[in-house]
PDB file of C-alpha atoms in Angstrom:
ATOM      1  CA  MET A  11      -4.490 -10.587 -10.989  1.00  0.00           C
ATOM      2  CA  GLU A  12      -2.656 -13.621  -9.688  1.00  0.00           C
ATOM      3  CA  ARG A  13       0.502 -11.475  -9.706  1.00  0.00           C
ATOM      4  CA  PHE A  14      -0.660  -8.347  -8.306  1.00  0.00           C
ATOM      5  CA  LYS A  15      -2.307 -10.733  -5.361  1.00  0.00           C
ATOM      6  CA  TYR A  16       1.129 -12.472  -4.821  1.00  0.00           C
ATOM      7  CA  ASP A  17       3.549  -9.545  -4.686  1.00  0.00           C
ATOM      8  CA  ILE A  18       0.876  -7.586  -2.447  1.00  0.00           C
ATOM      9  CA  GLU A  19       1.004 -10.825   0.156  1.00  0.00           C
ATOM     10  CA  ARG A  20       4.614 -10.681  -0.254  1.00  0.00           C
ATOM     11  CA  LEU A  21       5.036  -6.936   0.695  1.00  0.00           C
ATOM     12  CA  ALA A  22       2.585  -7.551   3.805  1.00  0.00           C
ATOM     13  CA  GLY A  23       4.896 -10.365   4.843  1.00  0.00           C
ATOM     14  CA  VAL A  24       7.986  -8.479   4.925  1.00  0.00           C
ATOM     15  CA  ARG A  25       8.477  -6.667   8.442  1.00  0.00           C
ATOM     16  CA  PHE A  26       8.182  -2.922   7.971  1.00  0.00           C
ATOM     17  CA  ASP A  27      11.142  -2.300  10.325  1.00  0.00           C
ATOM     18  CA  ASP A  28      13.471  -3.938   7.751  1.00  0.00           C
ATOM     19  CA  VAL A  29      13.844  -1.203   5.566  1.00  0.00           C
ATOM     20  CA  ASP A  30      16.304  -3.092   3.356  1.00  0.00           C
ATOM     21  CA  ALA A  31      13.982  -6.023   2.433  1.00  0.00           C
ATOM     22  CA  LEU A  32      11.318  -2.975   1.701  1.00  0.00           C
ATOM     23  CA  ASN A  33      13.623  -1.728  -0.726  1.00  0.00           C
ATOM     24  CA  GLU A  34      14.192  -4.726  -2.118  1.00  0.00           C
ATOM     25  CA  GLN A  35      10.249  -5.798  -2.519  1.00  0.00           C
ATOM     26  CA  LEU A  36       9.672  -2.168  -4.240  1.00  0.00           C
ATOM     27  CA  HIS A  37      12.853  -1.707  -6.098  1.00  0.00           C
ATOM     28  CA  THR A  38      13.669   1.798  -4.674  1.00  0.00           C
ATOM     29  CA  HIS A  39      15.635   3.134  -1.597  1.00  0.00           C
ATOM     30  CA  LEU A  40      13.744   4.736   1.122  1.00  0.00           C
ATOM     31  CA  GLY A  41      15.492   7.829   2.464  1.00  0.00           C
ATOM     32  CA  ALA A  42      16.670   8.051   6.098  1.00  0.00           C
ATOM     33  CA  PRO A  43      14.106   8.464   8.579  1.00  0.00           C
ATOM     34  CA  THR A  44      12.454  12.106   9.526  1.00  0.00           C
ATOM     35  CA  ARG A  45      10.595  12.979  12.528  1.00  0.00           C
ATOM     36  CA  GLN A  46       7.084  14.204  11.756  1.00  0.00           C
ATOM     37  CA  GLY A  47       5.635  14.810  15.520  1.00  0.00           C
ATOM     38  CA  LEU A  48       5.630  11.819  17.215  1.00  0.00           C
ATOM     39  CA  ARG A  49       6.250   9.537  14.251  1.00  0.00           C
ATOM     40  CA  ASP A  50       8.969   8.879  12.163  1.00  0.00           C
ATOM     41  CA  GLU A  51       8.579   9.060   8.000  1.00  0.00           C
ATOM     42  CA  ARG A  52      10.526   7.650   5.006  1.00  0.00           C
ATOM     43  CA  VAL A  53       9.953   8.433   1.505  1.00  0.00           C
ATOM     44  CA  ALA A  54      10.944   7.874  -1.996  1.00  0.00           C
ATOM     45  CA  GLU A  55       9.942   9.234  -5.037  1.00  0.00           C
ATOM     46  CA  ARG A  56       9.136   5.869  -7.440  1.00  0.00           C
ATOM     47  CA  GLY A  57       9.755   2.070  -7.317  1.00  0.00           C
ATOM     48  CA  ARG A  58       8.193  -1.311  -8.783  1.00  0.00           C
ATOM     49  CA  LEU A  59       5.808  -3.789  -7.291  1.00  0.00           C
ATOM     50  CA  GLY A  60       5.779  -6.562  -9.953  1.00  0.00           C
ATOM     51  CA  ASP A  61       5.058  -4.882 -13.211  1.00  0.00           C
ATOM     52  CA  LEU A  62       3.509  -1.731 -11.519  1.00  0.00           C
ATOM     53  CA  GLU A  63       5.317   1.388 -11.294  1.00  0.00           C
ATOM     54  CA  VAL A  64       4.793   2.921  -7.747  1.00  0.00           C
ATOM     55  CA  ARG A  65       5.369   6.671  -6.691  1.00  0.00           C
ATOM     56  CA  ASN A  66       5.164   8.720  -3.784  1.00  0.00           C
ATOM     57  CA  ILE A  67       6.071   5.876  -1.319  1.00  0.00           C
ATOM     58  CA  THR A  68       6.100   6.722   2.325  1.00  0.00           C
ATOM     59  CA  LEU A  69       6.695   4.445   5.275  1.00  0.00           C
ATOM     60  CA  ARG A  70       4.934   5.865   8.458  1.00  0.00           C
ATOM     61  CA  SER A  71       5.880   4.376  11.695  1.00  0.00           C
ATOM     62  CA  PRO A  72       5.539   5.630  15.773  1.00  0.00           C
ATOM     63  CA  ALA A  73       9.120   6.714  16.304  1.00  0.00           C
ATOM     64  CA  ASP A  74       8.936   4.466  19.602  1.00  0.00           C
ATOM     65  CA  ASP A  75       7.828   1.274  17.541  1.00  0.00           C
ATOM     66  CA  PRO A  76       8.754   0.763  13.983  1.00  0.00           C
ATOM     67  CA  THR A  77       7.207  -2.580  13.986  1.00  0.00           C
ATOM     68  CA  HIS A  78       3.690  -0.861  13.892  1.00  0.00           C
ATOM     69  CA  ALA A  79       3.945   0.827  10.616  1.00  0.00           C
ATOM     70  CA  THR A  80       1.971   1.920   7.392  1.00  0.00           C
ATOM     71  CA  LEU A  81       3.180   1.795   4.028  1.00  0.00           C
ATOM     72  CA  ILE A  82       1.343   3.989   1.275  1.00  0.00           C
ATOM     73  CA  PHE A  83       2.299   4.243  -2.477  1.00  0.00           C
ATOM     74  CA  GLU A  84       0.285   5.257  -5.850  1.00  0.00           C
ATOM     75  CA  VAL A  85       0.525   3.301  -8.506  1.00  0.00           C
ATOM     76  CA  ALA A  86       1.250   4.983 -11.967  1.00  0.00           C
ATOM     77  CA  PRO A  87      -0.765   4.695 -14.909  1.00  0.00           C
ATOM     78  CA  PRO A  88      -1.558   2.393 -16.596  1.00  0.00           C
ATOM     79  CA  SER A  89      -2.634   0.758 -13.534  1.00  0.00           C
ATOM     80  CA  ILE A  90      -4.824  -2.717 -13.442  1.00  0.00           C
ATOM     81  CA  ALA A  91      -8.739  -3.350 -13.349  1.00  0.00           C
ATOM     82  CA  LEU A  92      -9.714  -4.622  -9.668  1.00  0.00           C
ATOM     83  CA  ASP A  93     -13.284  -5.460 -10.543  1.00  0.00           C
ATOM     84  CA  GLU A  94     -13.621  -8.825  -8.749  1.00  0.00           C
ATOM     85  CA  ILE A  95     -12.713  -9.838  -4.738  1.00  0.00           C
ATOM     86  CA  ILE A  96      -9.013 -10.648  -4.594  1.00  0.00           C
ATOM     87  CA  TRP A  97      -8.798 -11.866  -1.346  1.00  0.00           C
ATOM     88  CA  GLU A  98     -12.112 -14.271   0.339  1.00  0.00           C
ATOM     89  CA  ASP A  99     -12.778 -11.539   2.941  1.00  0.00           C
ATOM     90  CA  SER A 100     -12.383  -8.369   0.932  1.00  0.00           C
ATOM     91  CA  THR A 101     -14.728  -5.738   1.253  1.00  0.00           C
ATOM     92  CA  ILE A 102     -15.611  -2.697  -0.847  1.00  0.00           C
ATOM     93  CA  GLU A 103     -15.965   0.523   0.685  1.00  0.00           C
ATOM     94  CA  PRO A 104     -17.674   3.752  -1.191  1.00  0.00           C
ATOM     95  CA  PRO A 105     -16.196   7.169  -1.037  1.00  0.00           C
ATOM     96  CA  HIS A 106     -17.274   9.131   2.278  1.00  0.00           C
ATOM     97  CA  PRO A 107     -19.934  12.122   1.380  1.00  0.00           C
ATOM     98  CA  ASP A 108     -18.030  14.210   3.831  1.00  0.00           C
ATOM     99  CA  ALA A 109     -14.542  13.939   1.995  1.00  0.00           C
ATOM    100  CA  PRO A 110     -14.337  15.472  -1.214  1.00  0.00           C
ATOM    101  CA  ASP A 111     -11.393  13.791  -2.380  1.00  0.00           C
ATOM    102  CA  SER A 112     -12.609  10.507  -1.005  1.00  0.00           C
ATOM    103  CA  ARG A 113     -12.623   7.701  -3.147  1.00  0.00           C
ATOM    104  CA  PRO A 114     -13.633   4.146  -3.026  1.00  0.00           C
ATOM    105  CA  TYR A 115     -11.689   1.174  -1.742  1.00  0.00           C
ATOM    106  CA  TRP A 116     -11.104  -2.437  -1.211  1.00  0.00           C
ATOM    107  CA  SER A 117     -10.104  -3.569   2.366  1.00  0.00           C
ATOM    108  CA  ALA A 118      -8.574  -6.729   3.280  1.00  0.00           C
ATOM    109  CA  GLN A 119      -6.748  -8.401   5.971  1.00  0.00           C
ATOM    110  CA  VAL A 120      -3.663  -9.841   4.500  1.00  0.00           C
ATOM    111  CA  ASN A 121      -1.434 -11.968   7.074  1.00  0.00           C
ATOM    112  CA  SER A 122      -1.281  -9.943   9.640  1.00  0.00           C
ATOM    113  CA  ALA A 123      -1.632  -6.708   7.735  1.00  0.00           C
ATOM    114  CA  LYS A 124      -4.454  -4.474   6.622  1.00  0.00           C
ATOM    115  CA  VAL A 125      -4.478  -3.557   3.061  1.00  0.00           C
ATOM    116  CA  VAL A 126      -6.432  -1.103   1.553  1.00  0.00           C
ATOM    117  CA  LEU A 127      -6.475  -0.724  -2.286  1.00  0.00           C
ATOM    118  CA  GLY A 128      -7.790   2.573  -3.196  1.00  0.00           C
ATOM    119  CA  LEU A 129      -9.891   2.864  -6.643  1.00  0.00           C
ATOM    120  CA  SER A 130     -10.819   5.450  -9.248  1.00  0.00           C
ATOM    121  CA  LEU A 131     -13.932   7.045  -9.244  1.00  0.00           C
ATOM    122  CA  ASP A 132     -15.406   4.283 -11.546  1.00  0.00           C
ATOM    123  CA  TYR A 133     -14.506   1.497  -8.786  1.00  0.00           C
ATOM    124  CA  LYS A 134     -12.304  -0.333 -11.589  1.00  0.00           C
ATOM    125  CA  THR A 135      -9.008   1.064 -11.732  1.00  0.00           C
ATOM    126  CA  LEU A 136      -6.008   0.774  -8.587  1.00  0.00           C
ATOM    127  CA  THR A 137      -4.766   3.963  -7.670  1.00  0.00           C
ATOM    128  CA  PHE A 138      -3.235   3.494  -4.068  1.00  0.00           C
ATOM    129  CA  VAL A 139      -1.923   1.180  -1.779  1.00  0.00           C
ATOM    130  CA  SER A 140      -1.832   1.111   1.935  1.00  0.00           C
ATOM    131  CA  ILE A 141      -0.313  -1.702   3.999  1.00  0.00           C
ATOM    132  CA  SER A 142      -0.747  -1.417   8.009  1.00  0.00           C
ATOM    133  CA  GLN A 143       1.109  -3.686  10.322  1.00  0.00           C
ATOM    134  CA  ARG A 144      -0.291  -3.728  14.086  1.00  0.00           C
TER     135      ARG A 144
END
């Protein structure tokens, strides 16, 4: 768990407009930006975060401000169990009853980024990560 915590903190500390640093952290190659309405999006099929294989990596940012970006990726099985608070001020949120595909998640402020750790329906297994820098 400490290794995962360290890896997330390092990733959250990278400036998201520094694509080379993100590529290095995730052991991947994010593609060239494509315009999606008012935002730019870069994608990579797979990579690694520490010991975890990650998939469907997406970096989204406003076209006029790449420093305010969100990085999202799925964690491939086998994942890790998150059955305890990782950061002191973490909160756990249940699935939204109005959204059929909604999942529970942990939310925390890590450095200057908001980190969301998506869970399986049993509230234990990590399924995705979202890191937003504003």
